[in-house]
Amino acid sequence: AAQAAEAQAQARTLAADRAAGLAATEVSRVQAELGTAFIALDQRTLYAPFDGTVADFPFSTGEVIGAGAPAVILADFSNWLVETTDLTELDVAEVAVGAPVQVRADALPDVPLSGVVSDIAPVAREVRGDTTYKVTIRLDDVPAAPLRWGMTVFASFGDDTPAVSPAVAAAGDAVRAEGQLRPEQAAALSFSIPGRVILTGVREGERVVKGQE
């Protein structure tokens, strides 16, 4: 009887060990699947790299987005830059980093803007047959005006020279250029893998904070 009880106890122990082993295997499988799911979720989630505004969703729900394609455009509209588009090689020689600039948006003629030259491109680009250099202007404190990304602006390099279109400026006048507005900080966020857009957590125009999904 004692031997039979011992054998039964050993059998129960072996069965318990097998059950524990199977349970451990199942736990490992579930953990691996959960880890894979979290990785997949992270690959399909975008995080704001800075505080800003959702400027654009260049896609529609249900659309397939390729890996690396811009999925969200994020921008900080608190600071603005102007990038010139037609400053020729003759005029750029008279422009220096740190120089003051008067700026006027074509759509907002009554809103005076000013700034300083923050960068001059080291390499030329050809625009309509002219050799031009992109000059970047950082605007000073911007008034509460409805500035928009991509607005056409006119820049006049100097302290007191009013900003007008180069097309109507007098010959021999100050150095002038046309350009476009853009936010100082902007980013195109993309996914590392392709996928179909199902749900978005934010809308265009919505403010987000750094790290927000």
XYZ file of C-alpha atoms in Angstrom:
213
model
C 0.000 0.000 0.000
C 2.868 2.319 0.832
C 4.522 1.645 -2.529
C 1.267 2.302 -4.338
C 0.794 5.621 -2.529
C 4.360 6.613 -3.357
C 3.862 5.770 -7.008
C 0.679 7.813 -7.104
C 2.471 10.733 -5.478
C 5.267 10.528 -8.036
C 2.738 10.404 -10.853
C 0.964 13.469 -9.490
C 4.301 15.268 -9.195
C 5.226 14.399 -12.772
C 1.807 15.523 -13.989
C 2.159 18.786 -12.085
C 5.630 19.321 -13.531
C 4.320 18.691 -17.036
C 1.430 21.072 -16.444
C 3.802 23.725 -15.097
C 6.061 23.264 -18.104
C 3.125 23.606 -20.493
C 1.917 26.688 -18.628
C 5.384 28.245 -18.769
C 5.547 27.525 -22.493
C 2.139 29.124 -22.990
C 3.177 32.165 -20.946
C 6.325 32.544 -23.058
C 4.249 32.245 -26.243
C 1.759 34.869 -25.082
C 4.564 37.187 -23.968
C 6.275 36.799 -27.351
C 3.023 37.528 -29.189
C 2.357 40.505 -26.915
C 5.870 41.817 -27.553
C 5.361 41.429 -31.292
C 2.014 43.231 -31.026
C 3.603 46.116 -29.108
C 6.371 46.392 -31.693
C 3.798 46.408 -34.505
C 1.738 49.030 -32.677
C 4.797 51.198 -32.104
C 5.713 50.915 -35.792
C 2.211 52.152 -36.640
C 2.192 55.022 -34.155
C 3.711 58.449 -34.715
C 4.951 60.650 -31.890
C 5.301 64.428 -31.968
C 9.029 65.354 -31.821
C 8.185 68.838 -30.526
C 5.240 70.963 -29.365
C 3.357 72.156 -32.417
C 0.285 72.020 -34.626
C -0.855 69.286 -36.988
C -0.547 71.178 -40.255
C -1.568 68.511 -42.750
C -2.602 64.882 -43.215
C -1.562 64.096 -46.805
C -3.731 60.967 -46.917
C -7.292 59.723 -46.413
C -8.710 57.038 -44.142
C -8.373 53.682 -45.862
C -5.479 54.795 -48.014
C -2.275 52.742 -48.045
C 0.835 54.661 -47.010
C 4.258 53.442 -48.067
C 7.159 53.189 -45.658
C 8.930 56.542 -45.378
C 6.131 58.500 -47.068
C 5.018 61.650 -45.196
C 1.981 60.728 -43.111
C 1.667 63.829 -40.908
C 3.098 67.323 -41.284
C 3.790 68.940 -37.917
C 4.808 72.576 -37.477
C 5.457 75.130 -34.763
C 3.809 78.339 -35.947
C 5.184 80.494 -33.139
C 8.322 81.396 -35.118
C 8.585 82.102 -38.849
C 11.224 82.097 -41.552
C 11.321 83.600 -45.023
C 13.211 81.783 -47.769
C 13.985 83.911 -50.807
C 13.366 82.500 -54.256
C 14.917 85.030 -56.647
C 17.951 86.707 -55.035
C 20.546 86.751 -57.802
C 24.294 86.349 -57.554
C 24.702 90.095 -58.124
C 22.483 90.994 -55.163
C 23.565 88.271 -52.749
C 27.056 89.785 -52.659
C 25.517 92.763 -50.824
C 23.761 90.634 -48.199
C 25.362 89.383 -44.977
C 24.239 87.122 -42.146
C 22.843 89.277 -39.356
C 21.704 92.058 -41.683
C 18.286 93.596 -40.896
C 15.431 92.942 -43.315
C 12.015 94.536 -43.794
C 9.334 92.076 -44.862
C 5.766 92.330 -46.135
C 3.372 89.520 -46.969
C 1.633 90.076 -50.300
C -1.707 89.104 -48.744
C -1.193 91.358 -45.698
C 0.135 94.677 -47.040
C -0.723 96.581 -43.842
C 1.172 94.253 -41.498
C 4.821 95.352 -41.124
C 7.279 92.559 -40.451
C 10.993 92.607 -39.823
C 13.789 90.147 -39.271
C 17.446 89.350 -39.784
C 19.359 87.232 -42.271
C 20.087 83.908 -40.573
C 21.605 81.955 -43.446
C 22.879 82.321 -47.011
C 22.996 79.185 -49.137
C 26.564 78.283 -50.150
C 25.419 76.692 -53.413
C 23.529 78.425 -56.226
C 20.440 77.189 -57.971
C 19.112 78.212 -61.354
C 15.687 79.890 -61.368
C 14.227 80.900 -64.740
C 17.728 81.166 -66.187
C 19.136 83.258 -63.311
C 21.791 82.120 -60.869
C 20.186 82.604 -57.460
C 21.011 81.917 -53.815
C 18.467 81.056 -51.162
C 18.684 83.483 -48.246
C 16.880 82.593 -45.031
C 15.420 85.370 -42.888
C 14.290 84.790 -39.326
C 11.384 87.067 -38.474
C 11.344 89.016 -35.231
C 8.388 88.859 -32.868
C 5.434 88.396 -35.201
C 2.223 90.329 -34.487
C -1.097 88.559 -34.157
C -1.569 88.278 -37.902
C -3.010 85.412 -39.976
C 0.304 84.299 -41.452
C 0.181 81.091 -43.469
C 2.807 78.609 -44.560
C 3.754 79.293 -48.183
C 2.546 82.907 -48.357
C 4.388 85.079 -50.862
C 6.439 87.780 -49.165
C 8.675 90.622 -50.280
C 11.917 91.375 -48.477
C 14.019 94.507 -48.493
C 17.500 94.299 -47.014
C 18.180 97.294 -44.788
C 16.778 99.099 -41.764
C 14.474 101.664 -43.288
C 13.745 100.510 -46.826
C 10.078 99.530 -47.231
C 9.434 96.036 -48.527
C 7.871 96.053 -51.986
C 7.851 93.672 -54.894
C 11.172 93.626 -56.776
C 9.111 94.020 -59.949
C 8.023 97.539 -58.945
C 11.162 98.647 -57.096
C 13.065 101.570 -58.539
C 16.326 100.923 -60.339
C 19.348 101.343 -58.100
C 17.165 100.910 -55.036
C 17.959 98.634 -52.059
C 18.461 94.914 -52.525
C 15.060 93.269 -52.677
C 13.798 89.746 -53.085
C 10.668 87.666 -53.209
C 10.232 84.626 -51.014
C 7.886 82.387 -49.102
C 6.934 82.032 -45.474
C 7.499 78.814 -43.590
C 7.536 77.871 -39.915
C 10.962 77.773 -38.329
C 10.349 74.277 -37.025
C 8.499 71.688 -39.090
C 8.684 67.950 -39.625
C 7.200 65.355 -41.950
C 6.502 62.250 -39.876
C 6.459 58.847 -41.553
C 6.018 55.173 -40.716
C 8.866 52.666 -40.942
C 6.569 50.066 -42.520
C 3.741 50.357 -45.062
C 0.152 50.104 -43.910
C -3.438 51.180 -44.329
C -4.747 54.218 -42.474
C -7.535 53.139 -40.118
C -7.694 55.684 -37.318
C -6.097 58.997 -36.455
C -5.975 60.368 -32.930
C -5.721 64.044 -33.864
C -7.134 66.410 -36.464
C -5.626 69.055 -38.705
C -5.112 72.270 -36.800
C -4.955 70.523 -33.447
C -2.180 71.373 -30.996
C 0.025 68.534 -29.803
C 2.813 68.318 -27.268
C 6.173 66.589 -27.589
C 5.801 62.827 -27.274
C 2.053 62.827 -27.950
C 0.743 60.105 -30.257
